[in-house]
Coordinates of C-alpha atoms in Angstrom, one line a residue:
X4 CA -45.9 21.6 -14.3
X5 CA -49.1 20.6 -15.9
X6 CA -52.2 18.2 -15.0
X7 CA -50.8 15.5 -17.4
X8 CA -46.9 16.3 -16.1
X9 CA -48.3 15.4 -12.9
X10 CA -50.0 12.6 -13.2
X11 CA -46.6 11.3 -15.3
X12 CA -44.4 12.4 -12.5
X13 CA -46.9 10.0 -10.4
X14 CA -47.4 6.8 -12.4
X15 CA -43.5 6.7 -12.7
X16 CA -43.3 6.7 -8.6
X17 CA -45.3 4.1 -8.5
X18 CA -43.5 2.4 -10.8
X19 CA -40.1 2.8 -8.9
X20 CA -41.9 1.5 -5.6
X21 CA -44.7 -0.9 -6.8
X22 CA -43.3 -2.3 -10.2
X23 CA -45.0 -3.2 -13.3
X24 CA -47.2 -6.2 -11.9
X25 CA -49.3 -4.1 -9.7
X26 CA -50.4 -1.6 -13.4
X27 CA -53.6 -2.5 -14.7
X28 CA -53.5 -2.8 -18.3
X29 CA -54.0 0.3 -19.4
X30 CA -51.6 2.0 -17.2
X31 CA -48.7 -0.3 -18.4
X32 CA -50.1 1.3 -21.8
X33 CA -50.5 4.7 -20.6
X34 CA -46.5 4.0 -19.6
X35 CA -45.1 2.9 -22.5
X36 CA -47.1 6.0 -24.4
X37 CA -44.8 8.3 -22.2
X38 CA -41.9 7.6 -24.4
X39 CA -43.8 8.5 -28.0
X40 CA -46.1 11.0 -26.8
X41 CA -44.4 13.7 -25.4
X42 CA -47.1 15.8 -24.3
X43 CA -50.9 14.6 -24.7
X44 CA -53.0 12.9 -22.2
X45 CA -51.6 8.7 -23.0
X46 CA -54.9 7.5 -20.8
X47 CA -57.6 7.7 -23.5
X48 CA -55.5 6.3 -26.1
X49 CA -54.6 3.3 -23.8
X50 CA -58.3 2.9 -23.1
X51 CA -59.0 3.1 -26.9
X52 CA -56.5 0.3 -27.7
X53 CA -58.1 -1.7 -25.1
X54 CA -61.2 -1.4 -26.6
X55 CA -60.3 -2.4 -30.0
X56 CA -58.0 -5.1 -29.3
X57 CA -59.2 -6.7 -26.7
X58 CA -56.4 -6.8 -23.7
X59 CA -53.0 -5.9 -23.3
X60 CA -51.7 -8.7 -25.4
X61 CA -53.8 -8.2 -28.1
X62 CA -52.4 -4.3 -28.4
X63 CA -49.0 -6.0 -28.4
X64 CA -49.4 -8.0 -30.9
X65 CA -51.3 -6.5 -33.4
X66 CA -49.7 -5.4 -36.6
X67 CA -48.7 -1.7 -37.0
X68 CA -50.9 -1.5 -39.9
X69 CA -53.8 -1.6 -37.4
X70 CA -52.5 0.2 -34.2
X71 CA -51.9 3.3 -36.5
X72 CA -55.9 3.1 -37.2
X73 CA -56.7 3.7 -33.7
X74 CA -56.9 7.6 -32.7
X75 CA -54.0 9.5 -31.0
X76 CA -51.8 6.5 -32.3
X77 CA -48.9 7.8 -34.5
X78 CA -46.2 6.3 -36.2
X79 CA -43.6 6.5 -33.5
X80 CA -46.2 4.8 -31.1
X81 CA -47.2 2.2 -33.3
X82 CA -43.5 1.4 -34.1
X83 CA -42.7 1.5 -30.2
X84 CA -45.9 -1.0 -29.1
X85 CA -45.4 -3.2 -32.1
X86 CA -41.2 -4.2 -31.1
X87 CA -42.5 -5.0 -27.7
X88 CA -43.1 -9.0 -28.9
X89 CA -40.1 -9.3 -30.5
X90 CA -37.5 -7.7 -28.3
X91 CA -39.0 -10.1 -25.8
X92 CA -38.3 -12.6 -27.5
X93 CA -34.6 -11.5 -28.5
X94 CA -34.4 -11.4 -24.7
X95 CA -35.4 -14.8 -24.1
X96 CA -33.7 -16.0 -26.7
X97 CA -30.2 -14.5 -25.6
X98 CA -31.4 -15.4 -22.3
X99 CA -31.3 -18.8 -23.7
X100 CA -28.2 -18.7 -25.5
X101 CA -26.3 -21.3 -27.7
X102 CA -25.4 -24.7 -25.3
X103 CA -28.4 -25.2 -23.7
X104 CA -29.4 -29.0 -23.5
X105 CA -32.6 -29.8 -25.0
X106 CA -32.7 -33.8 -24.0
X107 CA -36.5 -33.5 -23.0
X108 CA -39.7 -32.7 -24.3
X109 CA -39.9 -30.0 -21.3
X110 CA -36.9 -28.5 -22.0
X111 CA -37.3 -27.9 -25.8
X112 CA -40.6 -26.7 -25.2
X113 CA -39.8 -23.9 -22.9
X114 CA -37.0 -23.1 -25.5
X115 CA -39.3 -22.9 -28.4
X116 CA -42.1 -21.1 -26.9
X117 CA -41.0 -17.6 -26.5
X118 CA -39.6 -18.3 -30.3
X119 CA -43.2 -17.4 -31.3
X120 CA -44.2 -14.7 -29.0
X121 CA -46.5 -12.5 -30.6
X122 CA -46.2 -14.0 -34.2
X123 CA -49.4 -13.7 -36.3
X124 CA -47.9 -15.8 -39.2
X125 CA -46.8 -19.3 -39.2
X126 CA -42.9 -19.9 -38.7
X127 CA -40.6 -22.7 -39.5
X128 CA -37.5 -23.3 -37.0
X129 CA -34.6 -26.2 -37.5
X130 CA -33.0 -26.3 -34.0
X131 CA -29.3 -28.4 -34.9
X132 CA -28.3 -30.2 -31.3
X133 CA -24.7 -32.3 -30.6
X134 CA -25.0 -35.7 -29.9
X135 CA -25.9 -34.9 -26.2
X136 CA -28.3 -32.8 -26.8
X137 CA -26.7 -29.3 -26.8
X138 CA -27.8 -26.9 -29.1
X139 CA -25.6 -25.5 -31.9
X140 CA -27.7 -23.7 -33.7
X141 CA -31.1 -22.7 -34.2
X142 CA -32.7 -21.1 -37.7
X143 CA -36.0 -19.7 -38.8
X144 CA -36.6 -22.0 -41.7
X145 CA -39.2 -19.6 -43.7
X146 CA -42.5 -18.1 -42.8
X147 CA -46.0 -19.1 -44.3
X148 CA -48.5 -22.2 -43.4
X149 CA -46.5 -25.5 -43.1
X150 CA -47.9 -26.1 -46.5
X151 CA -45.8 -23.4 -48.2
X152 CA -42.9 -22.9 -45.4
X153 CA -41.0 -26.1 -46.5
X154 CA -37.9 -24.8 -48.0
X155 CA -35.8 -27.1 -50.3
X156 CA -34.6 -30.6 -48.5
X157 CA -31.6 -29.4 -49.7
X158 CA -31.5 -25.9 -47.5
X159 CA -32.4 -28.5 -44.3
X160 CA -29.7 -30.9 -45.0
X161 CA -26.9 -28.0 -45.9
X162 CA -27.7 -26.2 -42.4
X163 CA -27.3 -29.4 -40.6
X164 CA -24.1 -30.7 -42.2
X165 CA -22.6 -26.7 -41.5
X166 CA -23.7 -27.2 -38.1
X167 CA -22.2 -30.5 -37.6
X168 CA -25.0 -31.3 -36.0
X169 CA -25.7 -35.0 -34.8
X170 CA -29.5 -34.5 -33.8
X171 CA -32.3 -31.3 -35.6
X172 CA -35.2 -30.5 -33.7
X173 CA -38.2 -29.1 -35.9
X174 CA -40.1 -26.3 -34.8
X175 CA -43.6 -24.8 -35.7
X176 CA -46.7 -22.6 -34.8
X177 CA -50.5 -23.1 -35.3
X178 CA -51.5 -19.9 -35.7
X179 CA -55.3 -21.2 -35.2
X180 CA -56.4 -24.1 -33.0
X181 CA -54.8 -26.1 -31.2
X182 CA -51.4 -27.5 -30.6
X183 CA -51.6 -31.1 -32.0
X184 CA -50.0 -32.7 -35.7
X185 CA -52.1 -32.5 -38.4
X186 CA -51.9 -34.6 -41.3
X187 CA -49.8 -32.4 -43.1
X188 CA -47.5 -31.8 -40.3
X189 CA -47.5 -35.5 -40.0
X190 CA -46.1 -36.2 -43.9
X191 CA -43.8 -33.1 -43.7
X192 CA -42.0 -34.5 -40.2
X193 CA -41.8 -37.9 -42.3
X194 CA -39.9 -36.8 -45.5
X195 CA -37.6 -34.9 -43.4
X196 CA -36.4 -37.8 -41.2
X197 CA -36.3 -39.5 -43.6
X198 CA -34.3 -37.1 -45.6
X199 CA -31.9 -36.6 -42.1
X200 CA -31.6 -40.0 -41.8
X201 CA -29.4 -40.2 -45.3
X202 CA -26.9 -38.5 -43.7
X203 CA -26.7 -40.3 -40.3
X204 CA -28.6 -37.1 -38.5
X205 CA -31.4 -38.0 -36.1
X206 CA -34.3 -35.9 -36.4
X207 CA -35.4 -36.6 -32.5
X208 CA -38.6 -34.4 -32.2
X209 CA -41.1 -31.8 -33.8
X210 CA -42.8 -29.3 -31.8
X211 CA -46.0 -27.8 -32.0
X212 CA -46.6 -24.2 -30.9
X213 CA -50.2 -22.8 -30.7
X214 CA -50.5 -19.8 -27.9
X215 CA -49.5 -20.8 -24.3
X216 CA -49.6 -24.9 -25.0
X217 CA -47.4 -26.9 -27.4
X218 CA -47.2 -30.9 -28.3
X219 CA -44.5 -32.1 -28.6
X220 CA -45.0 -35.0 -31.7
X221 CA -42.3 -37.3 -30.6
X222 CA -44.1 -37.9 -27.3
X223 CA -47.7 -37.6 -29.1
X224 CA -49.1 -41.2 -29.9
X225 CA -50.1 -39.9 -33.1
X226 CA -47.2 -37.8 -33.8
X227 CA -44.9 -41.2 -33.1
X228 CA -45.8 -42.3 -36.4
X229 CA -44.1 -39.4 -38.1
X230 CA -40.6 -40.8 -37.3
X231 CA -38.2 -43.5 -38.5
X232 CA -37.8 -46.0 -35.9
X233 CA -34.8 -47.2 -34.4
X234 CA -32.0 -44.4 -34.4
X235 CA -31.3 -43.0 -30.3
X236 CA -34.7 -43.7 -29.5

């Protein structure tokens, strides 16, 4: 066995008896390494990816593009630190599978969330709920800034009516700054109500996505404005 077998053989024993919480940073990088480097010494590459990205999330979620500049990085590593974000959230979103009730702002907050996990572009969802707030189905919308993600009204109302769907959530990211409606997200929340409304649907709440915090516009004073009044609420 050789020095780096050995210290493998030892991080996974301390994995099996400690868990994951108790790894610094780069040893939960030096981990993961194990299973695309076969052979090399993982530490210095989990130091270097540290280094250029900043922490542990920031390896995680930066594109492949980028991880593959960063030495001792190959394609199969790249490909194996950059599905870490999205299996997690295919995990949370199983987790969270069709039925859940989303009749509170908490609720569909801690739903959406993990929908962005690690996404560096802004995304469009259209969660379609029953009329007690269960959840029927939920669809990424298109991918862009808010400005160029709105797909035709048409694509909206045709989900929702296939869904038979009695109440749509909206769903977005900030990508920069913070979590509250802008202008834009504002108008856009307006026409679609508005649109919903034509066909008795109830669009009950837009939320607002940016890193660990989200707004949620039918409970924002401001965001209030952006939705038809009377209806369930």
């Amino acid at each position: 066995m050789g020095e780096h077998d050995g210290h493998r053989a030892r991080l996974r024993t301390r994995l099996e008896q400690e868990g994951i919480d108790h790894f610094a940073p780069h040893e939960i990088l030096e981990l993961l390494l194990f299973y695309s480097v076969p052979r090399a010494n993982t530490n210095p590459i989990a130091h270097r990816l540290l280094e250029r990205f900043g922490s542990l999330s920031g390896v995680l979620e930066a594109p492949r593009s980028e991880l593959l500049k960063v030495e001792g990085v190959g394609a199969a590593s790249a490909t194996l630190l950059s599905l870490i974000p999205p299996l997690t959230r295919r995990y949370l979103m199983d987790k969270n599978a069709m039925g859940i009730v989303l009749d509170t702002s908490e609720k569909r907050g801690a739903y959406i969330q993990p929908l962005f996990i690690g996404q560096n572009n802004e995304q469009l969802y259209l969660l379609c709920l029953d009329q007690k707030f269960k959840l029927l189905n939920c669809v990424l919308l298109a991918e862009g800034n808010l400005g160029q993600v709105m797909v035709d009204m048409r694509t909206i109302l045709d989900i929702t009516l296939r869904s038979n769907a009695s109440l749509v959530i909206l769903a977005h990211n900030h990508t920069q700054g913070f979590a509250l409606p802008s202008d834009e997200d504002l108008q856009i929340t307006r026409q679609i109500a508005e649109a919903l409304k034509m066909i008795s649907v109830t669009l009950v709440d837009h939320i607002i996505v940016a890193r660990d915090d989200f707004t949620s516009m039918r409970d924002s004073r401001v965001g209030q404005m952006a939705f038809p009044r009377g209806g369930i609420f």
